[in-house]
Short mmCIF file of C-alpha atoms in Angstrom, two decimals:
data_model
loop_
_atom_site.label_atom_id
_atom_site.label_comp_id
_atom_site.label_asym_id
_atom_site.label_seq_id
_atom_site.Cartn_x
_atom_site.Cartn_y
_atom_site.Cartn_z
CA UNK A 1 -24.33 -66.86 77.36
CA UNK A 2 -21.66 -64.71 77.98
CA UNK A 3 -18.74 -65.78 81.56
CA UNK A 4 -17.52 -62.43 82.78
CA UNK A 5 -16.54 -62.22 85.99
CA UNK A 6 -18.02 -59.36 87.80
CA UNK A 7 -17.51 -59.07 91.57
CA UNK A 8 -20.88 -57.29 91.81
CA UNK A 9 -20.26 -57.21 95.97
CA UNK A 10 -16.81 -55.32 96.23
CA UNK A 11 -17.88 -53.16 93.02
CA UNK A 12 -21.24 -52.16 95.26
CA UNK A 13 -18.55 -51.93 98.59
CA UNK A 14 -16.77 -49.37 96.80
CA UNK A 15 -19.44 -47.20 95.08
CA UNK A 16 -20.61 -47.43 99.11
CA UNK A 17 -17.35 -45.88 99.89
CA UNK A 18 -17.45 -43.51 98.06
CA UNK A 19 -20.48 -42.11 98.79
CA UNK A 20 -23.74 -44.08 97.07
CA UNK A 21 -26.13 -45.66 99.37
CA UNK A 22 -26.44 -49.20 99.45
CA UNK A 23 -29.47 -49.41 97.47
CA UNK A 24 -27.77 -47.24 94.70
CA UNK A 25 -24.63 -49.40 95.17
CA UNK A 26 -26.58 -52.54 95.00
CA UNK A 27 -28.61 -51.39 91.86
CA UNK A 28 -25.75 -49.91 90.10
CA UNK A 29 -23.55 -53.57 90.14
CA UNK A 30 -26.66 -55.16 89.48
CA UNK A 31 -27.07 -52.71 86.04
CA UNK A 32 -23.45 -52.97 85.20
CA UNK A 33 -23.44 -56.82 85.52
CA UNK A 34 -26.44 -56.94 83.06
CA UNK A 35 -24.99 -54.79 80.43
CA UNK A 36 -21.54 -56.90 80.60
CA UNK A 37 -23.74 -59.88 80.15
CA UNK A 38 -25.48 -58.34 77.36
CA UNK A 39 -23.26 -56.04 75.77
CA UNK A 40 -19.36 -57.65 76.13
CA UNK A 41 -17.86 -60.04 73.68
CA UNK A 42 -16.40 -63.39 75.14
CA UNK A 43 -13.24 -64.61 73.71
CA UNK A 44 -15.48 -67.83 72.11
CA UNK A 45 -17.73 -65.73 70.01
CA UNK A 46 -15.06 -63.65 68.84
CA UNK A 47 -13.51 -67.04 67.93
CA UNK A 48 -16.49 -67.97 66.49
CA UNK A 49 -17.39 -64.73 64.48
CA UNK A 50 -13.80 -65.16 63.27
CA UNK A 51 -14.11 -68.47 62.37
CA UNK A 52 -17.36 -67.50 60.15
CA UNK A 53 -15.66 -64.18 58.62
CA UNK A 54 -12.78 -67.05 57.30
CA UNK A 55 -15.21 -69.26 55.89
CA UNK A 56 -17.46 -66.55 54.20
CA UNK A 57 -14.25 -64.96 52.74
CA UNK A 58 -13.13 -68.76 51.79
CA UNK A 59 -16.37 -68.96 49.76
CA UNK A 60 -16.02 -65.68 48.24
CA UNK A 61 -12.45 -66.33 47.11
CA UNK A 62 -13.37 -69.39 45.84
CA UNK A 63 -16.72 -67.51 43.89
CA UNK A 64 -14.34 -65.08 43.00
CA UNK A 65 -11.67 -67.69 41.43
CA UNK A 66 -14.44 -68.98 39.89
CA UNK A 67 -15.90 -65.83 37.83
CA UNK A 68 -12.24 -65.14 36.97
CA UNK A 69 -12.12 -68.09 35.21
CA UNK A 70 -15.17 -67.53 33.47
CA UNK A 71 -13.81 -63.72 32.23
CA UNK A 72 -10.97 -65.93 30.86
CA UNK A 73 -12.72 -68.37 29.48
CA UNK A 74 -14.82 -65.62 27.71
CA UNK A 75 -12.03 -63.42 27.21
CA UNK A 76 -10.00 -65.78 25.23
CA UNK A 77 -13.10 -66.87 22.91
CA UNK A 78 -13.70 -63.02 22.02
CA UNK A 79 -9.78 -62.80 21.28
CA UNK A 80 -10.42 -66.08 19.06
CA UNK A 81 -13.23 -64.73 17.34
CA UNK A 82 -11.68 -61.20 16.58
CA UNK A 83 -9.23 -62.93 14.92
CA UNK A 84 -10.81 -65.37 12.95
CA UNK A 85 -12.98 -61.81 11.69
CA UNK A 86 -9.12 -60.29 11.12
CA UNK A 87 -8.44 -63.46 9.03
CA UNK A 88 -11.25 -63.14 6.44
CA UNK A 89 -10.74 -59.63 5.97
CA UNK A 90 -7.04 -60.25 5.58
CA UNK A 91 -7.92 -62.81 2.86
CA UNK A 92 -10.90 -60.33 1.73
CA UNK A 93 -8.03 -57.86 1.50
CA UNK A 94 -5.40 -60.37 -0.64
CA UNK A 95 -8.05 -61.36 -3.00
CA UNK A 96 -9.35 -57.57 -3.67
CA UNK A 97 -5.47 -56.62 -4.00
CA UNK A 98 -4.87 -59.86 -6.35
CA UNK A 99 -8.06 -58.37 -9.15
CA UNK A 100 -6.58 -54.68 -9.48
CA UNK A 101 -3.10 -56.59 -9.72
CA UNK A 102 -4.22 -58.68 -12.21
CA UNK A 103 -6.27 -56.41 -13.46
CA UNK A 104 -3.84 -53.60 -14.05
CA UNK A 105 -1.33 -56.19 -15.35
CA UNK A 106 -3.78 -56.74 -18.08
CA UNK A 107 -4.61 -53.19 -19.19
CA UNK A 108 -0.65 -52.40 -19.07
CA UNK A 109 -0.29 -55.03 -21.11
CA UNK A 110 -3.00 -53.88 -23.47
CA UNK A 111 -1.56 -50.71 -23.66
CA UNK A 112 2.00 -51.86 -24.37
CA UNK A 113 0.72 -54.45 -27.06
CA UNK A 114 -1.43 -51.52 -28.87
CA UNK A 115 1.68 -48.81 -28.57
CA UNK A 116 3.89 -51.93 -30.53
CA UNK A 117 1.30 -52.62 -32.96
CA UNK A 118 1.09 -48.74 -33.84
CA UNK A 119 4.69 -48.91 -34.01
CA UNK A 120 5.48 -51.49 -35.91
CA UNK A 121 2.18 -50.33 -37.86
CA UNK A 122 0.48 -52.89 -38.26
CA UNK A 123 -2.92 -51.32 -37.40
#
């Protein structure tokens, strides 16, 4: 229950003054001191709704921290896994690169041996 102070008799004095009868006077403080009852926010439950915005926004923060974490967690296992996939194909690569090396090699060497032979002519 809302404590405001309302002095419903001098509010219903002066409405009398100027110019309301009492029954008008009378009914309008009693009105006004209803809707203050219903209607105004005591200092308490502001404290209060304060209080409960803090801890709601404590828990969020704290949900919040805690799905941050998990983008990290699953941020740095995709980064892991992208590069374990750049490995292989690195090595993929180096292996593919090594055959036509090797390859090559041999057929220039072919070559080279056959042009001797025909000059020395021995074929």
């Amino acid at each position: 229950m809302n404590t405001i102070v309302l002095d419903t008799l001098d509010y219903a004095t002066k409405l009398k003054a100027g110019g309301f009868t009492e029954q008008q006077a009378e009914t309008s403080a009693r009105l006004l001191a209803e809707v203050l009852e219903q209607q105004v926010v005591t200092k308490a439950q502001a404290t209060e709704h304060d209080n409960n915005l803090r801890r709601d926004i404590e828990v969020l923060w704290v949900e919040l921290k805690h799905d941050i974490e998990n983008v990290r967690i699953e941020l740095k296992r995709d980064v892991r896994e992208a590069e374990l996939k750049l490995e292989a194909r690195i090595f993929e690569s180096k292996a593919e690169l090594t055959r036509w090396v090797i390859g090559a090699g041999l057929l220039q060497t072919t070559v080279i041996i056959g042009v001797l032979m025909k000059v020395a002519k021995l074929i």
